[in-house]
Coordinates of C-alpha atoms and ligand atoms in Angstrom, one line a residue:
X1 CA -10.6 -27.2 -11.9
X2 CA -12.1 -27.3 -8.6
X3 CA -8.4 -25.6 -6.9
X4 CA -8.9 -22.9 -9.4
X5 CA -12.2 -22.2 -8.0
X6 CA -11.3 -22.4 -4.3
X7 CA -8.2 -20.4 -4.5
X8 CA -11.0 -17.7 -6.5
X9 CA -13.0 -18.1 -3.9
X10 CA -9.8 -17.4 -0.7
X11 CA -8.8 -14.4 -2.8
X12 CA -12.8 -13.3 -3.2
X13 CA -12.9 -13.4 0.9
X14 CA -9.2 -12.2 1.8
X15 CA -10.3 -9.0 -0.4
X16 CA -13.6 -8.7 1.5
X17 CA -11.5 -8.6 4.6
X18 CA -9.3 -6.2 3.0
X19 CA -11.6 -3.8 2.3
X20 CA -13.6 -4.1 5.1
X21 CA -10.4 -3.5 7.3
X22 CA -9.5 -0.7 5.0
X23 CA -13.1 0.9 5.4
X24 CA -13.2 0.4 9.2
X25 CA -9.4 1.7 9.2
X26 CA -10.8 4.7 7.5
X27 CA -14.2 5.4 8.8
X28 CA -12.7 5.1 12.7
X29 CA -8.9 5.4 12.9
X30 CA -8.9 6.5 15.8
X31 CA -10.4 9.9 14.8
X32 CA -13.2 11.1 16.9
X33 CA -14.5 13.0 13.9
X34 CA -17.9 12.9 12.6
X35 CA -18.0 12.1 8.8
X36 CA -18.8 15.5 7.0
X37 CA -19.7 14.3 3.6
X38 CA -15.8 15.0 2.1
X39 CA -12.2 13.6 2.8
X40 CA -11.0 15.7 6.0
X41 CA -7.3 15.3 4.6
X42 CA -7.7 16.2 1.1
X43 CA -11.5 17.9 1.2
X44 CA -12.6 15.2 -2.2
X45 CA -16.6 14.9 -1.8
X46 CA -17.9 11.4 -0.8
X47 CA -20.8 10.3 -2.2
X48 CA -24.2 10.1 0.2
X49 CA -24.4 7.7 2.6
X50 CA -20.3 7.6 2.3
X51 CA -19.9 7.8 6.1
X52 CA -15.8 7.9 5.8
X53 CA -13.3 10.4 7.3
X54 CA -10.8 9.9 4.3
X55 CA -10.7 8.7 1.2
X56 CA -7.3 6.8 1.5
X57 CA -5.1 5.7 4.1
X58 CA -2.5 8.6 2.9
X59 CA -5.1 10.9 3.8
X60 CA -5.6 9.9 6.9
X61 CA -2.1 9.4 7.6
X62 CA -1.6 13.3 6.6
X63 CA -4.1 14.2 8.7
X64 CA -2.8 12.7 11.5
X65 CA 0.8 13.8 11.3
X66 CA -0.5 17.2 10.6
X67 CA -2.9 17.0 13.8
X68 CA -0.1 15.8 15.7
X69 CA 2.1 18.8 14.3
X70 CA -0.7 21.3 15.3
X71 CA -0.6 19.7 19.3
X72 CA 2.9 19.9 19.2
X73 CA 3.0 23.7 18.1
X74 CA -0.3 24.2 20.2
X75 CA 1.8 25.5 23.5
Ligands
LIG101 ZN1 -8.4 12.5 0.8

């Protein structure tokens, strides 16, 4: 069934954007942080050559909100 194949194929792709938005998501954010080898949110170990900040979005989420707490009790 060639649709079969070519709706495979869309979903193959749209996931490979997925996760290539999610890494870039991750690895950048809008953090200028270097990547330390771990997950700056929850401190889980990457493996080498794992150049991301966080290992999930809720991670980096966290780490924003509690960044933006810090500024906020900063002065
Ligand atoms: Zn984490």
């Amino acid at each position: 069934m060639p649709d079969d194949v070519d709706r495979a194929q869309e979903r193959e792709q749209e996931m490979r954007d997925d996760a290539l938005a999610d890494h870039q998501r991750l690895s950048r954010n809008g953090f200028d942080l270097p990547p330390c080898g771990e997950c700056y949110g929850c401190g889980e170990p990457f493996g080498i050559g794992d150049n991301r900040l966080f290992c999930d979005g809720a991670c980096a989420d966290g780490y924003e909100h509690d960044r933006k707490q810090c500024a906020a009790n900063g002065d």
